[in-house]
Coordinates of C-alpha atoms in Angstrom, one line a residue:
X1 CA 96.0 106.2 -19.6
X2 CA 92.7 105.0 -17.3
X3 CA 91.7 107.5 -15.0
X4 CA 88.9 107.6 -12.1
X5 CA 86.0 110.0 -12.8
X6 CA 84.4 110.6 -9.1
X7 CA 81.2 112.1 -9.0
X8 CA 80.5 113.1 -5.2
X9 CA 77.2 113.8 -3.8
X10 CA 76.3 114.6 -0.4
X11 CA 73.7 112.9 1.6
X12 CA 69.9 112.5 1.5
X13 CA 68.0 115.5 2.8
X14 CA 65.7 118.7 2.9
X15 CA 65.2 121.8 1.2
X16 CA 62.6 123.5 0.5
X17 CA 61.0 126.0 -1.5
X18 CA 59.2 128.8 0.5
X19 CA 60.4 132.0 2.0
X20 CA 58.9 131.3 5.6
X21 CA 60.5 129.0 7.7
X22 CA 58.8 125.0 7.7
X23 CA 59.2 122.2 9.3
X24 CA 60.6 120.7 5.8
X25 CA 62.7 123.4 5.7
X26 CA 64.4 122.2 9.3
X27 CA 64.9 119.0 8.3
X28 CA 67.6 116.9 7.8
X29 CA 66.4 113.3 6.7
X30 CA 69.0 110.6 6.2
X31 CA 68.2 106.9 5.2
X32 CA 70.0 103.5 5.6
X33 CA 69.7 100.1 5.2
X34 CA 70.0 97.4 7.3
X35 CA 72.8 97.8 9.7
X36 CA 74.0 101.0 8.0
X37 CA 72.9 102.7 11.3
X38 CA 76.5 102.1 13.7
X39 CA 78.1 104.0 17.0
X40 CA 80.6 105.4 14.0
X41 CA 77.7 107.0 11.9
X42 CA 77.3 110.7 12.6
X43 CA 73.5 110.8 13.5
X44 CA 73.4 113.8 15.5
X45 CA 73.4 115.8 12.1
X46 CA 70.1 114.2 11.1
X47 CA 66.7 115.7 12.3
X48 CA 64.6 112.3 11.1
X49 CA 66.6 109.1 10.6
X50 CA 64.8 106.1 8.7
X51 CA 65.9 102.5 8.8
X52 CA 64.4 100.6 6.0
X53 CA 63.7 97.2 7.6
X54 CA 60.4 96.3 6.8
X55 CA 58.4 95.0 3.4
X56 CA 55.2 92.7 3.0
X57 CA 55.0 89.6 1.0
X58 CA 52.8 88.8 -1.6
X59 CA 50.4 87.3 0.2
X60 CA 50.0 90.9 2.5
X61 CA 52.3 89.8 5.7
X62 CA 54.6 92.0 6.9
X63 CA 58.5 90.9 5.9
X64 CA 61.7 91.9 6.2
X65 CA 64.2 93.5 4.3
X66 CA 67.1 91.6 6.1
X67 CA 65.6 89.3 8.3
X68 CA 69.2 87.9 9.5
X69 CA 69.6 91.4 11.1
X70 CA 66.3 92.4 12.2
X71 CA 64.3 89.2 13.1
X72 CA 65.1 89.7 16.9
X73 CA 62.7 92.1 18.6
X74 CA 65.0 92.9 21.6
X75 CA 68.6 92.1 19.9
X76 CA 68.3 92.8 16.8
X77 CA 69.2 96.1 14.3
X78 CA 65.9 97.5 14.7
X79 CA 66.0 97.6 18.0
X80 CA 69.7 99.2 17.9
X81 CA 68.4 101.3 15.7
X82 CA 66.0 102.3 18.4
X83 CA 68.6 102.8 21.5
X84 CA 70.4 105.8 19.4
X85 CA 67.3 107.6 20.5
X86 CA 68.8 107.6 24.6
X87 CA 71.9 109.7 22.9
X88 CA 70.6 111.8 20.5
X89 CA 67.1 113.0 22.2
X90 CA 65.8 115.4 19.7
X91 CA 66.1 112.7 16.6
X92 CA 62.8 111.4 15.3
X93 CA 63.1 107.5 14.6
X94 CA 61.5 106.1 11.6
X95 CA 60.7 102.4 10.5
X96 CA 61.0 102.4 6.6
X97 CA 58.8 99.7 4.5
X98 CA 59.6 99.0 1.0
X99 CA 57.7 97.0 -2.2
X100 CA 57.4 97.1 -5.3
X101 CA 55.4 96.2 -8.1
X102 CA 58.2 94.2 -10.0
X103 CA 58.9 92.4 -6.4
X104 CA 55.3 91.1 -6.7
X105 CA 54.7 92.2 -3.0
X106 CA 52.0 94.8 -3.3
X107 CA 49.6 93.7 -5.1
X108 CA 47.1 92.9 -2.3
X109 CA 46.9 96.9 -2.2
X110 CA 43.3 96.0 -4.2
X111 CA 42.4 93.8 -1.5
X112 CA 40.2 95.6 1.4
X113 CA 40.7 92.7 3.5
X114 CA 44.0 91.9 2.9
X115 CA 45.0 95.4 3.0
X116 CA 42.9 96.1 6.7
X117 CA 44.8 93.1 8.4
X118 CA 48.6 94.4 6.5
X119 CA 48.2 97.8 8.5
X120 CA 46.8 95.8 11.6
X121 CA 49.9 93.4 11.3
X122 CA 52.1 97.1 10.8
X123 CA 50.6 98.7 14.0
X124 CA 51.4 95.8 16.0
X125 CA 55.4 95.9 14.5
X126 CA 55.4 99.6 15.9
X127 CA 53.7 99.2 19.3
X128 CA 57.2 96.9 19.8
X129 CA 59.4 100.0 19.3
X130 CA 57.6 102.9 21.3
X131 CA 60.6 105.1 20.4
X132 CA 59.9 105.3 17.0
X133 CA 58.1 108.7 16.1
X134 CA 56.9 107.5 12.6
X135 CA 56.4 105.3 9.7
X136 CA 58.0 105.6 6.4
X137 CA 56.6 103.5 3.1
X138 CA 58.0 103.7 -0.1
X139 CA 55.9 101.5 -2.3
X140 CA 57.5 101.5 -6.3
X141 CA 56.4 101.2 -9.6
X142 CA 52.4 101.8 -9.1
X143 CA 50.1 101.9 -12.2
X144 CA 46.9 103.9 -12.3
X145 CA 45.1 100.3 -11.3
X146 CA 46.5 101.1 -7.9
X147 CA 45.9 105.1 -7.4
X148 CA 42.3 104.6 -5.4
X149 CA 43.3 101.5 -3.1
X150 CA 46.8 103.1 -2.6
X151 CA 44.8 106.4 -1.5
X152 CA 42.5 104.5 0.3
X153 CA 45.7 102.3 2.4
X154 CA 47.2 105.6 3.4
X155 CA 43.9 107.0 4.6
X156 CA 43.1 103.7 7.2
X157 CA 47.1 103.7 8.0
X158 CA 47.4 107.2 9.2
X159 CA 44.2 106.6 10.9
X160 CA 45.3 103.8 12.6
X161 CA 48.8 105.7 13.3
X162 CA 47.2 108.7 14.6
X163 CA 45.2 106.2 17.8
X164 CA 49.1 105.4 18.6
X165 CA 50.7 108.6 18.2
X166 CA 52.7 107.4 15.2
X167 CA 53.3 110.0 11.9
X168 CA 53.3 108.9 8.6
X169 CA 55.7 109.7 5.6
X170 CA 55.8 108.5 2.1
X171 CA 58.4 108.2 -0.6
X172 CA 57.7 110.1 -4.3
X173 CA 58.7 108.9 -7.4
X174 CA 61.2 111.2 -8.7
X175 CA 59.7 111.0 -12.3
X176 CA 56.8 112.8 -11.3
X177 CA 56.0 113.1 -15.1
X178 CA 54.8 109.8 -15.0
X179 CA 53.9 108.7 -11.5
X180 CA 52.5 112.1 -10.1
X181 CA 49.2 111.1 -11.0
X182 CA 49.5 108.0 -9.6
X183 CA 50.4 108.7 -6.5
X184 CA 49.0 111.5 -5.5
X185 CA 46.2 111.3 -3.1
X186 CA 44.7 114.1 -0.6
X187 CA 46.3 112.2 2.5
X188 CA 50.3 113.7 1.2
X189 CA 49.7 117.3 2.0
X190 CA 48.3 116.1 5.7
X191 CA 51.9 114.3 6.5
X192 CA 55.0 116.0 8.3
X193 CA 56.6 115.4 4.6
X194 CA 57.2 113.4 1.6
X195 CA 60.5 112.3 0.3
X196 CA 60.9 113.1 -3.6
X197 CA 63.3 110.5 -4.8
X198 CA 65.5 112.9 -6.7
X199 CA 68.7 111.2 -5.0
X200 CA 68.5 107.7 -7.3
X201 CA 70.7 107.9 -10.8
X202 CA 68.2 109.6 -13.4
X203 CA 70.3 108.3 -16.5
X204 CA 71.1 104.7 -14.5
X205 CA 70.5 103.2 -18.1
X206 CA 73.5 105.4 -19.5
X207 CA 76.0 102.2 -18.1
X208 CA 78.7 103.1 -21.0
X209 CA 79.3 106.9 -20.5
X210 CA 80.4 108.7 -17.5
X211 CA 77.0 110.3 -16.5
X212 CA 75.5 113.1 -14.0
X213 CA 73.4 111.2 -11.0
X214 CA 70.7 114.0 -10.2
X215 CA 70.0 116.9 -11.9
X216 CA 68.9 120.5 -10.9
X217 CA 68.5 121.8 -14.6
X218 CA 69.2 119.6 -17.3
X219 CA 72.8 119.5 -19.2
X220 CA 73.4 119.2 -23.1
X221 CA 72.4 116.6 -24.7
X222 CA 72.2 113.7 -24.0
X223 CA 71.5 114.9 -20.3
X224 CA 68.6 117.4 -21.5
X225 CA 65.6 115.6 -20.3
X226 CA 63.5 117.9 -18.7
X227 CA 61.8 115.1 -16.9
X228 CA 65.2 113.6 -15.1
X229 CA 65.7 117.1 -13.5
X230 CA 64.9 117.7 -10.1
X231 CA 63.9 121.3 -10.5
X232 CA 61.2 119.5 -13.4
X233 CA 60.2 117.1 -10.5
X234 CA 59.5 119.5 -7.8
X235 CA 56.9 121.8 -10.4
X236 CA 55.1 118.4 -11.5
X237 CA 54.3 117.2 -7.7
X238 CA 53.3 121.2 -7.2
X239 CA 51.0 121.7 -9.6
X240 CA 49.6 118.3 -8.7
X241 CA 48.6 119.7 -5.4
X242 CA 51.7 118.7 -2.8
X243 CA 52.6 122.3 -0.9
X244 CA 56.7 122.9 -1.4
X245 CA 56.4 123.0 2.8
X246 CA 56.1 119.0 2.7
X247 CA 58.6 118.3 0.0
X248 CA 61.7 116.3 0.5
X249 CA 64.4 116.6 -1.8
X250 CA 66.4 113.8 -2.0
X251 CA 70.8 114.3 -2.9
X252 CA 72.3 111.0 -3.4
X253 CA 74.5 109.7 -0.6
X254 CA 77.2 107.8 -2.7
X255 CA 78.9 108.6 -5.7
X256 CA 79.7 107.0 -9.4
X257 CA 83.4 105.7 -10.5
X258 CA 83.8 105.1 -13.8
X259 CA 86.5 103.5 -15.6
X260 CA 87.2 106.0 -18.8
X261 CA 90.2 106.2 -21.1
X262 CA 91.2 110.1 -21.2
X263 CA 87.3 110.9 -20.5
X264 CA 87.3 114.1 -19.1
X265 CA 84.1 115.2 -19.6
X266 CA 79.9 113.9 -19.0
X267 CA 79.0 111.6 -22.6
X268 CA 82.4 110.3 -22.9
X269 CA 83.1 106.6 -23.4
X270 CA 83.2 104.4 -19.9
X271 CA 83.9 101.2 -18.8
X272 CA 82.9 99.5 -15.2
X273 CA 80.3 101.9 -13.9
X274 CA 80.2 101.6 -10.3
X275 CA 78.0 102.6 -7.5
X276 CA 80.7 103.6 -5.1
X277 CA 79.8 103.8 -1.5
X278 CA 80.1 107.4 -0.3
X279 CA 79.0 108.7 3.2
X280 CA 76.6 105.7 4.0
X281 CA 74.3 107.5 6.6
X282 CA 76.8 110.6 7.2
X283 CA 79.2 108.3 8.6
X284 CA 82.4 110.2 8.1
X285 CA 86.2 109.2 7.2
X286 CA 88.6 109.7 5.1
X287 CA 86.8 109.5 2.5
X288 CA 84.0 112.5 3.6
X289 CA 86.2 114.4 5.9
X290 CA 84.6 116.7 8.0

């Protein structure tokens, strides 16, 4: 008999570690792609609400993510994006940019010049959408031949941010094991916050066993690396100097259906892994009830 395993998790946002009261610890930050951002998606419950629309090209212009939806300045998403501001007031608006190192689309990060005129074109982007209260960039997959020049990008882009009122967040790479290092510069523990990416699927290479997404503490074995856990995570990016007050942690918004013959349990034999969509941006239904 095939049954349905369905893993729910809620939606991407804050907690944080310390007694007092922080601004991390107010905060409620939910993420969406292109379009995800509708009049049926419960915003209000957000305190910072980023739209990733943005990424640069290889050659250090400034892209974007869907440029079907977002190419229009005064129609397009970002802009609609942008008008949710006149109902919910309080919400702080940010413009999420996205590359990666296997998209070949950040490498000019070790060009000075290249990189100078990226953040000019970046400024410019923003100075079109005066209701946005900050800049998000999650840049993935960084070696140690980018820690300097990364450091040195965020450094002349908060700058630059700071002469238009703009604030500046950053995504972390939830295996802070290997990446803490790497991207760790003394520009993180300046920001409003930093998004530890503890909502993606830690065992996403696991496609033929029903499978935990994110972990607090790790499970038996095979789900016992310390490394995948978020509790793990969070030491790692403290010791490497990040203060808990500016730490994100990220809870995946969707959930995992898997396909399993009599599984009833994590390890067990599974077919047709899916990434099941679950409570895209807090938008409820019957599915998230309420």
């Amino acid at each position: 008999m095939t049954r349905w395993l369905l893993l729910c998790a809620l939606g991407a946002f804050v907690v944080s570690l310390q007694i007092h009261e922080t601004e991390a610890q107010r905060s409620r930050v939910c993420f969406a792609q292109s379009g995800d951002y509708s009049t049926n998606t419960a915003m209000g419950f957000c305190s910072q609400a980023i739209y990733m629309a943005l990424t640069p090209t290889s050659r250090g212009l400034l892209g974007l993510v869907n440029s079907a939806n977002d190419a229009d300045d005064i129609m397009g998403g970002i802009k609609k994006f942008t008008s949710r501001k006149t109902t919910y007031s309080y919400l702080e608006l940010y413009l999420g940019m996205v590359g990666s190192v296997a998209a070949g689309n950040i490498a000019w990060l070790n060009n000075p010049t290249t990189r100078a005129s990226f953040i000019q074109l970046v400024i410019e982007k923003l100075k079109v959408y005066p209701e946005m209260t900050g800049l998000y960039v999650d840049f993935e997959g960084m070696t140690s031949t980018f820690t300097a020049n990364y450091a040195a990008f965020l450094t002349t882009l908060k700058t630059e941010l700071d002469k238009i009122n703009v604030k500046l967040a950053t995504a972390l790479p939830y295996d802070a094991l290997t990446y803490a290092g790497v991207y760790y510069n003394t520009v993180l523990p300046t920001l409003p916050f930093n998004v530890l990416k503890t909502y993606e699927d830690m065992y996403a290479t696991s496609t033929t066993v029903t499978h935990p997404i994110a972990l607090l503490y790790s499970l038996a074995a095979p789900f016992n690396v310390d490394s995948k856990t978020i509790s793990n995570n969070v030491f790692r990016w403290v010791i490497a100097g990040l203060p808990t007050s500016n730490i994100i942690l990220g809870l995946p918004m969707y959930s995992l259906k898997f396909t399993a013959s009599g599984a009833t349990n994590f390890n067990a034999a599974a077919t047709a892994v899916v990434k099941d969509t679950y409570c895209i941006a807090f938008r409820f239904n019957k599915h998230c009830g309420r």
